[in-house]
Amino acid sequence: MTTRTWTRRRHPEDVPTPVAVAVSDFCRRAQAPASPALVREALACLSEGDDFRVKELTDAEPTAQPLGPFAVVDVVSGTDAALAANREKTGFYELVRDLAQERAEAVPPPEPTAPEPARAADEEAPEGEEQPKSVSKARKSKAITPTVAERIAPKKRAPGTADESSFPEPPPPASSFLPKRNLPAPRGRYTRLEAPKANLEQLFGPAAYDELKAVLEQVPHRIAVFQALESGYTGDKGPLRLEDVEKALEKHKLIARVVEKERASVLGALTDARGAKGRAAHALGVSLHELDQVIAAAKLDREAADIRERFVREALSPKTLALRLDLLGRTRYLEELGIEKKFRQSLANDLEALLDENADAADDDRALVELVAKKEGLNAELLERAVEKLGLITPDEDV
């Protein structure tokens, strides 16, 4: 287990949003939900190079509960999950948070480097010597006003040093992670006025054809077209609606082009997400309900169902045993496909049959797992985890 010093290695606002969202979701599943500010505070104690370890941890299911954001950082640093869960229960990480904040506030701002004092041009001459006035004036003017050649000449720096002016200003002190104050809205000449929205009738006019065509070339589906237009147009009796945009596209005979783009983008997203609608919706930037709307409007129900069914068959097929061992840990994906219980039962039956078939050729459970893995071309570690998780063998207490 590595020793963690609990000091900030970056500003909380510099934590990538996908990493913070993944940790927030992991803490929720680990029975320790946390605010976004607390999650970013904890992740600030890790460097950018540790983000991939955080993603590896949050992609799997929690092995202990509860685990808050600081416990996640502790586990990523090498602490056992069970120990981190005990620390979470005892309030250890509350003290850790205070310690990290105190250390961040104690860091003094960088002191500006004072320029080297210019050598006096008119130094006092040694006793008995008289310095010519013309020489003194020349040196003084040279010290105060550099020549053009001196101003444009490259700066000479020692090897290994850098010009401090080339670096951005250091981040503000630790209090900057606090939410910004709700300042009063600007008034008078500084008031910002929203641009007036065009009437819905203008969206059906001939001049709107070019605008709709330009928007359609940049977005993959009708929901995105609606989002691009709702800030500039208003409906008959209120805000612009998706139905209004669809009618305008039909009026300008662009609806067929919309359906063609939706067929490519939606079916491609579903294929990339291996049949999981939730992941496909996230990739397209829409909600699950909006994705269902697009599928129904574009009449892609059958194609979407075929894609989902193909990956369901793949997840349940005995021929894809290596893939199924990897899918065992992806519970959320199996839930989206609606086959979690059926998948576990099917995989348990197939593995039990393999273990029984080779039971006479091995002395113990570990040797049996290694024999089956070698014979079937499987990862021995994944196979051992699967048979333990499914209760087919008893876990080895010494491991």
Coordinates of C-alpha atoms in Angstrom, one line a residue:
M1 CA 0.0 0.0 0.0
T2 CA 1.4 3.4 -1.0
T3 CA 1.6 6.3 1.4
R4 CA -0.7 9.2 0.5
T5 CA 0.3 12.7 1.6
W6 CA -3.2 14.2 0.8
T7 CA -2.0 17.3 -0.9
R8 CA -3.5 18.8 -4.0
R9 CA -1.7 18.1 -7.2
R10 CA -4.1 20.2 -9.3
H11 CA -6.9 22.6 -9.0
P12 CA -10.4 21.1 -8.5
E13 CA -11.7 22.8 -11.6
D14 CA -9.0 21.2 -13.7
V15 CA -10.4 17.7 -13.0
P16 CA -12.0 16.3 -16.2
T17 CA -15.7 16.3 -16.1
P18 CA -16.1 12.7 -17.3
V19 CA -13.8 11.5 -14.6
A20 CA -15.7 13.4 -11.9
V21 CA -19.1 12.1 -13.2
A22 CA -17.8 8.5 -13.2
V23 CA -16.6 8.9 -9.6
S24 CA -19.9 10.4 -8.5
D25 CA -21.8 7.5 -10.0
F26 CA -19.4 5.0 -8.4
C27 CA -19.9 6.6 -5.0
R28 CA -23.6 6.4 -5.4
R29 CA -23.4 2.7 -6.2
A30 CA -21.1 2.3 -3.2
Q31 CA -23.7 3.8 -0.9
A32 CA -21.8 7.0 -0.3
P33 CA -23.2 9.7 -2.6
A34 CA -21.3 12.9 -2.7
S35 CA -21.7 16.4 -4.1
P36 CA -19.8 17.4 -7.3
A37 CA -17.7 19.9 -5.3
L38 CA -16.6 17.2 -2.9
V39 CA -15.8 14.8 -5.8
R40 CA -13.6 17.4 -7.5
E41 CA -11.8 18.2 -4.2
A42 CA -10.9 14.6 -3.7
L43 CA -9.8 14.1 -7.3
A44 CA -7.6 17.2 -7.0
C45 CA -5.3 15.0 -4.8
L46 CA -4.5 12.9 -7.8
S47 CA -2.5 13.9 -10.9
E48 CA -3.7 13.7 -14.5
G49 CA -1.7 10.5 -14.9
D50 CA -3.9 8.7 -12.3
D51 CA -7.2 9.4 -14.2
F52 CA -7.0 6.2 -16.1
R53 CA -6.8 4.2 -12.9
V54 CA -9.8 6.0 -11.6
K55 CA -11.7 5.0 -14.7
E56 CA -10.7 1.4 -14.3
L57 CA -12.0 1.4 -10.7
T58 CA -15.3 3.2 -11.5
D59 CA -16.1 1.0 -14.5
A60 CA -16.3 -2.0 -12.2
E61 CA -18.8 -2.7 -9.4
P62 CA -17.8 -1.6 -5.8
T63 CA -16.2 -4.4 -3.9
A64 CA -16.9 -2.7 -0.5
Q65 CA -19.3 -0.2 1.0
P66 CA -19.4 2.6 1.7
L67 CA -16.8 4.3 -0.5
G68 CA -16.8 8.1 -0.9
P69 CA -14.7 10.2 -3.2
F70 CA -11.7 10.4 -0.9
A71 CA -12.0 6.7 -0.3
V72 CA -11.8 6.2 -4.1
V73 CA -8.6 8.3 -4.2
D74 CA -7.3 6.1 -1.4
V75 CA -8.1 2.9 -3.2
V76 CA -6.5 4.2 -6.5
S77 CA -3.4 4.9 -4.4
G78 CA -3.1 1.3 -3.3
T79 CA -5.3 1.0 -0.2
D80 CA -7.5 -2.1 0.1
A81 CA -11.2 -1.4 -0.6
A82 CA -12.3 -3.0 2.7
L83 CA -9.9 -0.8 4.7
A84 CA -11.1 2.3 2.8
A85 CA -14.7 1.4 3.6
N86 CA -13.8 1.1 7.3
R87 CA -12.1 4.5 7.1
E88 CA -15.2 5.9 5.5
K89 CA -17.4 4.6 8.3
T90 CA -15.2 6.1 11.0
G91 CA -15.1 9.6 9.5
F92 CA -11.4 9.3 8.6
Y93 CA -11.8 11.0 5.3
E94 CA -13.5 14.1 6.8
L95 CA -10.3 14.8 8.6
V96 CA -8.4 14.1 5.3
R97 CA -10.5 16.7 3.5
D98 CA -9.8 19.3 6.2
L99 CA -6.1 18.5 6.0
A100 CA -5.9 18.8 2.2
Q101 CA -7.8 22.1 2.4
E102 CA -5.5 23.5 5.1
R103 CA -2.4 22.5 3.1
A104 CA -3.8 24.1 0.0
E105 CA -4.5 27.3 1.8
A106 CA -1.0 27.3 3.4
V107 CA 0.8 27.3 0.1
P108 CA 2.1 30.9 -0.2
P109 CA 1.7 32.7 -3.6
P110 CA 4.9 32.8 -5.6
E111 CA 7.0 35.8 -4.8
P112 CA 7.8 38.1 -7.7
T113 CA 11.4 37.9 -8.6
A114 CA 13.0 41.3 -8.2
P115 CA 15.1 42.4 -11.2
E116 CA 18.7 42.7 -10.6
P117 CA 19.7 46.2 -9.6
A118 CA 21.1 48.1 -12.5
R119 CA 24.7 49.0 -12.0
A120 CA 25.1 52.6 -11.3
A121 CA 26.4 54.4 -14.3
D122 CA 28.0 57.1 -12.4
E123 CA 29.8 55.1 -9.7
E124 CA 32.0 57.1 -7.5
A125 CA 35.5 57.1 -8.7
P126 CA 38.3 56.1 -6.4
E127 CA 39.9 58.8 -4.5
G128 CA 42.4 60.7 -6.5
E129 CA 40.7 60.0 -9.8
E130 CA 38.2 62.1 -11.6
Q131 CA 35.6 60.5 -13.9
P132 CA 34.8 62.4 -17.1
K133 CA 31.3 63.9 -17.2
S134 CA 30.8 62.8 -20.7
V135 CA 31.5 59.2 -19.9
S136 CA 29.2 59.3 -16.9
K137 CA 26.3 60.7 -19.0
A138 CA 26.8 58.2 -21.7
R139 CA 26.7 55.3 -19.2
K140 CA 23.6 56.7 -17.5
S141 CA 21.7 57.1 -20.8
K142 CA 22.8 53.6 -21.8
A143 CA 21.5 52.2 -18.6
I144 CA 18.1 53.9 -18.8
T145 CA 17.4 53.7 -22.5
P146 CA 18.6 50.5 -24.2
T147 CA 19.2 50.6 -27.9
V148 CA 17.0 49.1 -30.5
A149 CA 19.4 46.2 -31.0
E150 CA 19.3 45.4 -27.3
R151 CA 15.6 45.5 -27.2
I152 CA 15.1 43.0 -30.1
A153 CA 18.0 40.8 -29.2
P154 CA 17.0 37.3 -27.9
K155 CA 17.2 36.8 -24.2
K156 CA 20.1 34.7 -22.9
R157 CA 19.2 32.1 -20.3
A158 CA 21.2 29.5 -18.6
P159 CA 20.5 25.9 -19.6
G160 CA 17.6 24.3 -17.7
T161 CA 15.9 27.6 -16.8
A162 CA 12.8 29.1 -18.4
D163 CA 11.3 32.5 -18.6
E164 CA 8.7 32.9 -15.8
S165 CA 6.6 35.2 -18.0
S166 CA 5.9 32.3 -20.4
F167 CA 4.1 30.3 -17.6
P168 CA 0.4 31.0 -16.8
E169 CA -0.5 32.5 -13.5
P170 CA -0.8 30.0 -10.7
P171 CA -4.3 28.9 -9.7
P172 CA -6.1 30.9 -7.0
P173 CA -6.0 29.7 -3.4
A174 CA -8.0 26.8 -2.0
S175 CA -11.1 29.0 -1.5
S176 CA -11.6 29.2 -5.2
F177 CA -13.4 25.9 -5.3
L178 CA -16.3 27.5 -3.4
P179 CA -19.4 28.4 -5.5
K180 CA -19.4 31.9 -6.9
R181 CA -21.6 34.5 -5.3
N182 CA -24.9 35.3 -6.9
L183 CA -24.1 38.9 -8.0
P184 CA -26.9 41.2 -8.9
A185 CA -27.8 41.4 -12.6
P186 CA -26.3 44.3 -14.5
R187 CA -28.5 47.3 -15.0
G188 CA -28.7 50.4 -17.1
R189 CA -26.4 50.6 -20.0
Y190 CA -24.7 47.3 -19.1
T191 CA -27.8 45.3 -19.2
R192 CA -27.7 42.4 -21.7
L193 CA -30.8 42.0 -23.8
E194 CA -31.6 38.7 -25.5
A195 CA -32.0 38.9 -29.3
P196 CA -35.6 38.9 -30.3
K197 CA -36.9 35.6 -31.5
A198 CA -38.4 35.2 -35.0
N199 CA -42.0 34.1 -35.4
L200 CA -42.8 30.5 -36.4
E201 CA -44.2 31.7 -39.7
Q202 CA -40.8 32.8 -40.8
L203 CA -39.5 29.2 -40.3
F204 CA -42.0 28.1 -43.0
G205 CA -41.1 30.9 -45.4
P206 CA -38.8 30.4 -48.4
A207 CA -35.9 32.3 -46.8
A208 CA -35.7 29.6 -44.0
Y209 CA -34.8 26.8 -46.5
D210 CA -31.1 27.7 -46.6
E211 CA -30.9 28.0 -42.8
L212 CA -32.5 24.6 -42.2
K213 CA -30.3 23.0 -44.9
A214 CA -27.2 24.5 -43.2
V215 CA -28.2 23.3 -39.8
L216 CA -29.1 19.8 -41.1
E217 CA -25.6 19.4 -42.6
Q218 CA -24.0 19.9 -39.2
V219 CA -26.3 17.7 -36.9
P220 CA -27.2 14.0 -36.9
H221 CA -30.9 14.0 -36.0
R222 CA -34.0 16.1 -35.7
I223 CA -33.6 16.6 -31.9
A224 CA -30.3 18.5 -32.7
V225 CA -32.1 20.5 -35.4
F226 CA -34.7 21.5 -32.8
Q227 CA -32.0 22.4 -30.2
A228 CA -30.3 24.6 -32.8
L229 CA -33.5 26.5 -33.7
E230 CA -35.3 26.9 -30.4
S231 CA -33.2 29.8 -29.3
G232 CA -34.0 31.8 -32.4
Y233 CA -37.7 31.0 -33.0
T234 CA -40.9 31.0 -31.0
G235 CA -44.0 28.9 -31.5
D236 CA -47.6 30.0 -32.0
K237 CA -48.5 29.9 -28.3
G238 CA -45.2 29.6 -26.5
P239 CA -41.8 28.1 -27.0
L240 CA -40.8 26.3 -30.2
R241 CA -41.8 22.6 -30.2
L242 CA -40.3 19.6 -31.9
E243 CA -43.5 19.1 -33.9
D244 CA -43.1 22.6 -35.3
V245 CA -39.6 21.8 -36.5
E246 CA -40.8 18.6 -38.1
K247 CA -43.6 20.4 -39.9
A248 CA -41.1 23.0 -41.2
L249 CA -38.8 20.2 -42.5
E250 CA -41.7 18.6 -44.3
K251 CA -42.7 22.0 -45.7
H252 CA -39.2 22.5 -47.2
K253 CA -39.0 18.8 -48.3
L254 CA -36.0 18.1 -46.1
I255 CA -37.5 15.4 -43.9
A256 CA -36.2 12.6 -46.1
R257 CA -32.7 13.9 -45.7
V258 CA -33.2 14.0 -41.9
V259 CA -34.4 10.4 -41.9
E260 CA -31.4 9.3 -43.9
K261 CA -29.0 10.9 -41.5
E262 CA -30.9 9.5 -38.5
R263 CA -30.7 6.0 -40.0
A264 CA -26.9 6.2 -40.3
S265 CA -26.2 7.9 -36.9
V266 CA -28.7 6.1 -34.7
L267 CA -28.1 2.6 -36.1
G268 CA -24.3 3.3 -35.9
A269 CA -24.5 4.5 -32.3
L270 CA -26.6 1.4 -31.4
T271 CA -24.0 -0.9 -33.0
D272 CA -21.1 0.8 -31.3
A273 CA -23.0 0.5 -27.9
R274 CA -23.6 -3.2 -28.6
G275 CA -27.3 -2.8 -28.5
A276 CA -27.5 -0.7 -25.3
K277 CA -29.9 2.2 -25.8
G278 CA -28.6 4.2 -22.8
R279 CA -25.0 4.3 -24.1
A280 CA -26.2 5.1 -27.7
A281 CA -28.3 8.0 -26.4
H282 CA -25.3 9.4 -24.5
A283 CA -23.2 9.1 -27.6
L284 CA -25.8 11.0 -29.6
G285 CA -26.2 13.7 -26.9
V286 CA -29.9 13.0 -26.3
S287 CA -32.0 11.4 -23.5
L288 CA -33.3 7.9 -23.7
H289 CA -36.8 9.2 -24.3
E290 CA -35.6 11.4 -27.1
L291 CA -33.8 8.5 -28.7
D292 CA -37.0 6.5 -28.7
Q293 CA -38.8 9.5 -30.3
V294 CA -36.2 9.6 -33.1
I295 CA -36.4 5.8 -33.6
A296 CA -40.2 5.9 -33.8
A297 CA -40.3 9.0 -36.1
A298 CA -37.7 7.6 -38.5
K299 CA -39.3 4.1 -38.4
L300 CA -36.2 2.4 -37.2
D301 CA -37.9 0.2 -34.6
R302 CA -37.2 -3.1 -36.5
E303 CA -33.6 -2.3 -37.3
A304 CA -32.9 -1.2 -33.7
A305 CA -34.6 -4.4 -32.4
D306 CA -32.5 -6.5 -34.8
I307 CA -29.2 -4.9 -33.5
R308 CA -30.2 -5.5 -29.9
E309 CA -31.2 -9.1 -30.6
R310 CA -27.9 -9.8 -32.3
F311 CA -25.9 -8.7 -29.3
V312 CA -28.3 -10.6 -26.9
R313 CA -27.6 -13.8 -28.9
E314 CA -23.9 -13.1 -28.8
A315 CA -24.0 -12.6 -25.0
L316 CA -25.8 -15.9 -24.5
S317 CA -24.0 -18.0 -27.1
P318 CA -21.7 -20.8 -25.8
K319 CA -19.3 -20.1 -28.7
T320 CA -18.4 -16.7 -27.3
L321 CA -17.2 -17.9 -23.9
A322 CA -14.2 -15.5 -23.7
L323 CA -16.5 -12.5 -24.4
R324 CA -19.1 -13.7 -21.8
L325 CA -16.4 -13.9 -19.1
D326 CA -15.6 -10.3 -19.7
L327 CA -19.4 -9.3 -19.8
L328 CA -19.9 -10.9 -16.4
G329 CA -18.5 -7.8 -14.7
R330 CA -20.5 -5.4 -16.8
T331 CA -23.8 -5.5 -14.9
R332 CA -25.2 -2.2 -16.1
Y333 CA -24.8 -3.3 -19.8
L334 CA -26.5 -6.6 -19.1
E335 CA -29.3 -4.7 -17.3
E336 CA -29.8 -2.5 -20.4
L337 CA -30.1 -5.5 -22.6
G338 CA -32.6 -7.0 -20.0
I339 CA -30.8 -10.4 -19.8
E340 CA -28.8 -10.1 -16.5
K341 CA -30.4 -13.1 -14.8
K342 CA -30.6 -15.2 -17.9
F343 CA -27.0 -14.4 -18.8
R344 CA -25.7 -15.5 -15.3
Q345 CA -27.7 -18.7 -15.4
S346 CA -26.6 -19.6 -18.9
L347 CA -22.9 -18.8 -18.2
A348 CA -23.1 -20.9 -14.9
N349 CA -24.5 -23.9 -16.8
D350 CA -21.9 -23.7 -19.5
L351 CA -19.0 -23.4 -17.0
E352 CA -20.3 -26.1 -14.8
A353 CA -20.5 -28.5 -17.7
L354 CA -16.8 -27.7 -18.6
L355 CA -15.7 -28.2 -15.0
D356 CA -17.5 -31.5 -14.7
E357 CA -16.1 -32.7 -17.9
N358 CA -12.5 -32.1 -16.8
A359 CA -12.9 -32.8 -13.0
D360 CA -11.1 -36.2 -13.1
A361 CA -8.0 -34.7 -14.7
A362 CA -7.2 -32.2 -11.9
D363 CA -6.4 -32.6 -8.2
D364 CA -8.0 -29.4 -6.8
D365 CA -10.2 -26.5 -7.9
R366 CA -7.3 -24.2 -8.9
A367 CA -5.7 -26.9 -11.1
L368 CA -9.1 -27.6 -12.6
V369 CA -9.6 -24.0 -13.5
E370 CA -6.2 -23.7 -15.1
L371 CA -6.8 -26.9 -17.1
V372 CA -10.1 -25.7 -18.4
A373 CA -8.6 -22.3 -19.3
K374 CA -5.7 -23.8 -21.2
K375 CA -8.0 -26.3 -23.0
E376 CA -10.6 -23.7 -24.0
G377 CA -8.1 -20.8 -24.7
L378 CA -9.5 -18.6 -21.9
N379 CA -7.9 -16.2 -19.5
A380 CA -7.3 -18.2 -16.3
E381 CA -7.8 -15.2 -14.0
L382 CA -11.1 -14.2 -15.6
L383 CA -12.3 -17.8 -15.5
E384 CA -11.4 -18.2 -11.8
R385 CA -13.2 -15.0 -10.9
A386 CA -16.3 -16.1 -12.9
V387 CA -16.5 -19.5 -11.3
E388 CA -16.1 -18.0 -7.8
K389 CA -18.7 -15.2 -8.5
L390 CA -21.2 -17.8 -9.8
G391 CA -20.6 -20.0 -6.8
L392 CA -19.2 -23.0 -8.8
I393 CA -16.1 -23.4 -6.6
T394 CA -15.2 -22.2 -3.1
P395 CA -12.7 -19.3 -3.1
D396 CA -9.2 -20.1 -1.9
E397 CA -8.7 -18.4 1.5
D398 CA -5.0 -18.2 1.0
V399 CA -5.2 -16.1 -2.2

